[in-house]
């Protein structure tokens, strides 16, 4: 099992290196972002562990670059920051998991084992959508706005997912009906409008901006302003 660690703090790097060697992992270490990226491109690693704050290139940029180049190697992000935003950003850039510093070594091993087990499973790198401060995570099937979780029914979730796959695009009622309900409605039915209102109440009420806009006589569009 070959692991690349990109970490600029020598103490942390050697702590991880010693521990992983004891567990039988083969570890290579890069101490800055640029050499980390070039090692990641050249080496055939089973896992990449990326610190976020790094000289020359940060961990988020390395991760995004690798994913743009279609590298599917699992990425574990180490973040000292630990706020939801940073975690979400890491996942958005294509990281598979994150660990907040300081962490217990046992926890690191558990994450490594989970990620390398999943190695042969299909990798989804585009599983998070975001508009303004609304975030949909398709892995966890959760929605957050302004860091608050929004509880949705299955139908509301499906509707939100459809909107977020089609940001800035008009969705007609019949498209929505077909995608979310899977059959044709009686055209007099107002069930779509009812559900759009449920979703608006949950995702917009008490938040900073409207995201779902009515296009009179046509349908709905999700966009910022
Ligand atoms: Ca660092």
Tab-separated table of C-alpha atoms and ligand atoms in Angstrom:
chain	number	residue	atom	x	y	z
A	1	UNK	CA	0.000	0.000	0.000
A	2	UNK	CA	1.639	3.214	-1.181
A	3	UNK	CA	0.648	6.537	0.327
A	4	UNK	CA	1.733	10.052	-0.578
A	5	UNK	CA	1.730	12.578	2.246
A	6	UNK	CA	1.937	16.278	1.402
A	7	UNK	CA	2.665	18.088	4.654
A	8	UNK	CA	5.012	20.992	5.295
A	9	UNK	CA	5.332	20.675	9.051
A	10	UNK	CA	8.276	18.290	9.601
A	11	UNK	CA	7.070	17.240	13.055
A	12	UNK	CA	3.655	16.184	11.829
A	13	UNK	CA	5.119	14.561	8.722
A	14	UNK	CA	7.547	12.445	10.715
A	15	UNK	CA	4.871	11.537	13.264
A	16	UNK	CA	2.641	10.264	10.468
A	17	UNK	CA	5.523	8.602	8.666
A	18	UNK	CA	6.695	6.681	11.702
A	19	UNK	CA	3.195	5.527	12.551
A	20	UNK	CA	2.330	4.424	9.038
A	21	UNK	CA	5.619	2.608	8.550
A	22	UNK	CA	4.903	0.662	11.726
A	23	UNK	CA	1.557	-0.318	10.237
A	24	UNK	CA	3.286	-1.574	7.102
A	25	UNK	CA	2.367	1.273	4.763
A	26	UNK	CA	4.925	2.621	2.336
A	27	UNK	CA	4.960	6.391	2.628
A	28	UNK	CA	6.491	9.145	0.514
A	29	UNK	CA	6.490	12.700	1.773
A	30	UNK	CA	6.417	16.006	-0.092
A	31	UNK	CA	7.011	19.156	1.957
A	32	UNK	CA	5.447	21.719	-0.354
A	33	UNK	CA	2.457	21.856	-2.672
A	34	UNK	CA	4.267	21.935	-5.992
A	35	UNK	CA	6.441	18.916	-5.360
A	36	UNK	CA	3.394	17.204	-3.871
A	37	UNK	CA	1.481	17.702	-7.097
A	38	UNK	CA	4.307	16.441	-9.270
A	39	UNK	CA	4.834	13.374	-7.076
A	40	UNK	CA	1.094	12.683	-7.168
A	41	UNK	CA	1.176	12.839	-10.967
A	42	UNK	CA	4.140	10.507	-11.293
A	43	UNK	CA	3.606	7.989	-8.535
A	44	UNK	CA	1.127	5.187	-8.488
A	45	UNK	CA	-0.346	5.794	-5.052
A	46	UNK	CA	-3.235	4.082	-3.325
A	47	UNK	CA	-4.008	7.195	-1.298
A	48	UNK	CA	-2.959	10.832	-1.110
A	49	UNK	CA	-3.019	12.695	2.205
A	50	UNK	CA	-3.068	16.444	1.658
A	51	UNK	CA	-2.550	19.179	4.181
A	52	UNK	CA	-4.562	22.291	3.257
A	53	UNK	CA	-2.107	25.042	4.194
A	54	UNK	CA	1.069	24.409	2.215
A	55	UNK	CA	3.829	26.531	0.691
A	56	UNK	CA	3.736	27.133	-3.101
A	57	UNK	CA	0.328	25.513	-3.712
A	58	UNK	CA	-2.387	24.701	-1.207
A	59	UNK	CA	-4.047	21.349	-0.729
A	60	UNK	CA	-7.388	22.450	-2.203
A	61	UNK	CA	-5.676	23.509	-5.444
A	62	UNK	CA	-3.699	20.274	-5.642
A	63	UNK	CA	-6.856	18.252	-5.181
A	64	UNK	CA	-8.804	20.237	-7.757
A	65	UNK	CA	-5.955	19.957	-10.264
A	66	UNK	CA	-5.701	16.190	-9.837
A	67	UNK	CA	-9.441	15.743	-10.265
A	68	UNK	CA	-9.412	17.918	-13.385
A	69	UNK	CA	-6.745	15.592	-14.721
A	70	UNK	CA	-9.044	12.638	-13.962
A	71	UNK	CA	-6.930	11.222	-11.163
A	72	UNK	CA	-9.258	9.067	-9.092
A	73	UNK	CA	-6.825	8.208	-6.293
A	74	UNK	CA	-8.628	8.730	-2.971
A	75	UNK	CA	-7.682	11.986	-1.241
A	76	UNK	CA	-7.776	12.560	2.502
A	77	UNK	CA	-7.556	16.222	3.432
A	78	UNK	CA	-5.958	17.369	6.670
A	79	UNK	CA	-7.410	20.612	7.855
A	80	UNK	CA	-6.535	22.645	10.899
A	81	UNK	CA	-9.468	24.889	10.312
A	82	UNK	CA	-12.324	22.552	10.985
A	83	UNK	CA	-15.206	24.770	10.020
A	84	UNK	CA	-17.982	23.363	7.897
A	85	UNK	CA	-17.036	25.664	5.032
A	86	UNK	CA	-13.508	24.332	4.822
A	87	UNK	CA	-14.652	20.741	4.972
A	88	UNK	CA	-17.260	21.349	2.322
A	89	UNK	CA	-14.774	23.164	0.125
A	90	UNK	CA	-12.349	20.261	0.390
A	91	UNK	CA	-15.064	17.829	-0.624
A	92	UNK	CA	-16.112	20.111	-3.452
A	93	UNK	CA	-12.577	20.110	-4.784
A	94	UNK	CA	-12.804	16.340	-4.978
A	95	UNK	CA	-11.432	15.155	-1.642
A	96	UNK	CA	-12.993	11.921	-0.402
A	97	UNK	CA	-12.706	12.621	3.290
A	98	UNK	CA	-11.096	15.021	5.727
A	99	UNK	CA	-9.544	14.907	9.147
A	100	UNK	CA	-9.334	17.886	11.467
A	101	UNK	CA	-5.990	18.553	13.159
A	102	UNK	CA	-5.068	17.629	15.782
A	103	UNK	CA	-6.207	14.045	15.312
A	104	UNK	CA	-5.518	10.737	16.987
A	105	UNK	CA	-3.364	8.374	15.041
A	106	UNK	CA	-6.027	5.671	15.365
A	107	UNK	CA	-8.478	7.954	13.610
A	108	UNK	CA	-6.059	8.489	10.738
A	109	UNK	CA	-5.633	4.737	10.324
A	110	UNK	CA	-9.398	4.224	10.339
A	111	UNK	CA	-9.867	6.824	7.571
A	112	UNK	CA	-7.031	5.339	5.530
A	113	UNK	CA	-8.543	1.879	5.798
A	114	UNK	CA	-11.991	3.118	4.820
A	115	UNK	CA	-10.674	5.049	1.817
A	116	UNK	CA	-8.422	2.333	0.475
A	117	UNK	CA	-11.199	-0.251	0.808
A	118	UNK	CA	-13.343	1.962	-1.371
A	119	UNK	CA	-10.614	2.255	-3.964
A	120	UNK	CA	-12.244	-0.035	-6.463
A	121	UNK	CA	-15.711	1.367	-5.955
A	122	UNK	CA	-16.843	3.877	-8.550
A	123	UNK	CA	-15.511	7.299	-7.657
A	124	UNK	CA	-17.886	10.169	-7.803
A	125	UNK	CA	-16.124	13.440	-7.830
A	126	UNK	CA	-19.018	15.628	-8.715
A	127	UNK	CA	-21.324	14.835	-5.860
A	128	UNK	CA	-21.715	18.242	-4.292
A	129	UNK	CA	-23.623	21.138	-5.795
A	130	UNK	CA	-23.636	24.638	-4.472
A	131	UNK	CA	-25.465	27.854	-5.148
A	132	UNK	CA	-24.916	30.875	-2.908
A	133	UNK	CA	-24.720	29.329	0.572
A	134	UNK	CA	-26.967	26.370	-0.264
A	135	UNK	CA	-25.126	23.063	-0.568
A	136	UNK	CA	-26.434	19.686	-1.679
A	137	UNK	CA	-24.314	16.651	-0.834
A	138	UNK	CA	-25.427	13.626	-2.864
A	139	UNK	CA	-23.215	11.193	-0.957
A	140	UNK	CA	-24.810	12.019	2.337
A	141	UNK	CA	-28.139	13.029	0.840
A	142	UNK	CA	-28.109	16.216	2.855
A	143	UNK	CA	-28.776	19.870	2.189
A	144	UNK	CA	-27.317	22.770	4.129
A	145	UNK	CA	-27.871	26.458	3.882
A	146	UNK	CA	-25.625	28.888	5.731
A	147	UNK	CA	-24.230	25.854	7.600
A	148	UNK	CA	-27.669	24.794	8.872
A	149	UNK	CA	-28.972	21.417	7.847
A	150	UNK	CA	-32.283	21.505	6.012
A	151	UNK	CA	-34.517	18.516	6.615
A	152	UNK	CA	-36.231	17.447	3.396
A	153	UNK	CA	-38.683	14.731	2.482
A	154	UNK	CA	-37.627	12.369	-0.295
A	155	UNK	CA	-39.726	14.260	-2.842
A	156	UNK	CA	-38.396	17.649	-1.767
A	157	UNK	CA	-34.861	16.309	-1.939
A	158	UNK	CA	-35.438	14.999	-5.462
A	159	UNK	CA	-36.838	18.363	-6.505
A	160	UNK	CA	-33.898	20.251	-5.007
A	161	UNK	CA	-31.467	17.832	-6.655
A	162	UNK	CA	-33.113	18.502	-10.026
A	163	UNK	CA	-32.867	22.263	-9.570
A	164	UNK	CA	-29.233	22.014	-8.553
A	165	UNK	CA	-28.367	19.892	-11.561
A	166	UNK	CA	-29.898	22.590	-13.727
A	167	UNK	CA	-28.725	25.831	-12.177
A	168	UNK	CA	-29.574	28.920	-14.225
A	169	UNK	CA	-31.778	26.873	-16.536
A	170	UNK	CA	-35.539	27.143	-16.843
A	171	UNK	CA	-37.340	23.950	-15.882
A	172	UNK	CA	-40.834	23.597	-17.233
A	173	UNK	CA	-43.546	22.000	-15.124
A	174	UNK	CA	-43.633	18.985	-17.399
A	175	UNK	CA	-39.871	18.492	-17.105
A	176	UNK	CA	-40.142	18.676	-13.347
A	177	UNK	CA	-43.075	16.255	-13.330
A	178	UNK	CA	-41.226	13.776	-15.504
A	179	UNK	CA	-37.960	13.952	-13.541
A	180	UNK	CA	-39.306	14.059	-10.015
A	181	UNK	CA	-42.615	12.230	-10.217
A	182	UNK	CA	-41.885	10.065	-13.195
A	183	UNK	CA	-45.282	10.252	-14.798
A	184	UNK	CA	-47.420	12.814	-16.507
A	185	UNK	CA	-49.654	14.952	-14.443
A	186	UNK	CA	-53.116	16.062	-15.020
A	187	UNK	CA	-52.180	19.479	-16.372
A	188	UNK	CA	-54.602	21.045	-13.925
A	189	UNK	CA	-52.739	19.626	-10.971
A	190	UNK	CA	-50.901	22.149	-8.862
A	191	UNK	CA	-48.807	19.579	-7.001
A	192	UNK	CA	-45.561	20.903	-8.482
A	193	UNK	CA	-46.276	24.434	-7.341
A	194	UNK	CA	-47.161	23.090	-3.911
A	195	UNK	CA	-43.852	21.252	-3.651
A	196	UNK	CA	-41.877	24.198	-4.963
A	197	UNK	CA	-43.454	26.230	-2.181
A	198	UNK	CA	-42.538	23.605	0.424
A	199	UNK	CA	-38.982	23.758	-0.847
A	200	UNK	CA	-38.930	27.528	-0.833
A	201	UNK	CA	-40.164	27.596	2.740
A	202	UNK	CA	-37.354	25.323	3.806
A	203	UNK	CA	-34.513	26.746	1.748
A	204	UNK	CA	-35.329	30.451	1.573
A	205	UNK	CA	-37.395	31.493	4.570
A	206	UNK	CA	-35.110	33.209	7.062
A	207	UNK	CA	-32.138	33.112	4.670
A	208	UNK	CA	-30.449	35.876	2.779
A	209	UNK	CA	-31.763	35.435	-0.727
A	210	UNK	CA	-34.330	33.844	-3.003
A	211	UNK	CA	-32.995	31.070	-5.203
A	212	UNK	CA	-36.043	29.536	-6.873
A	213	UNK	CA	-37.672	32.015	-9.224
A	214	UNK	CA	-41.016	31.673	-10.956
A	215	UNK	CA	-41.087	32.254	-14.686
A	216	UNK	CA	-44.731	33.094	-15.210
A	217	UNK	CA	-46.527	30.716	-17.527
A	218	UNK	CA	-43.407	28.592	-18.040
A	219	UNK	CA	-41.935	27.071	-14.911
A	220	UNK	CA	-39.128	27.677	-12.454
A	221	UNK	CA	-35.466	28.538	-12.495
A	222	UNK	CA	-32.896	28.278	-9.718
A	223	UNK	CA	-30.374	31.083	-9.838
A	224	UNK	CA	-28.808	33.799	-7.732
A	225	UNK	CA	-30.986	36.874	-8.125
B	1	LIG	CA1	0.579	23.117	6.780
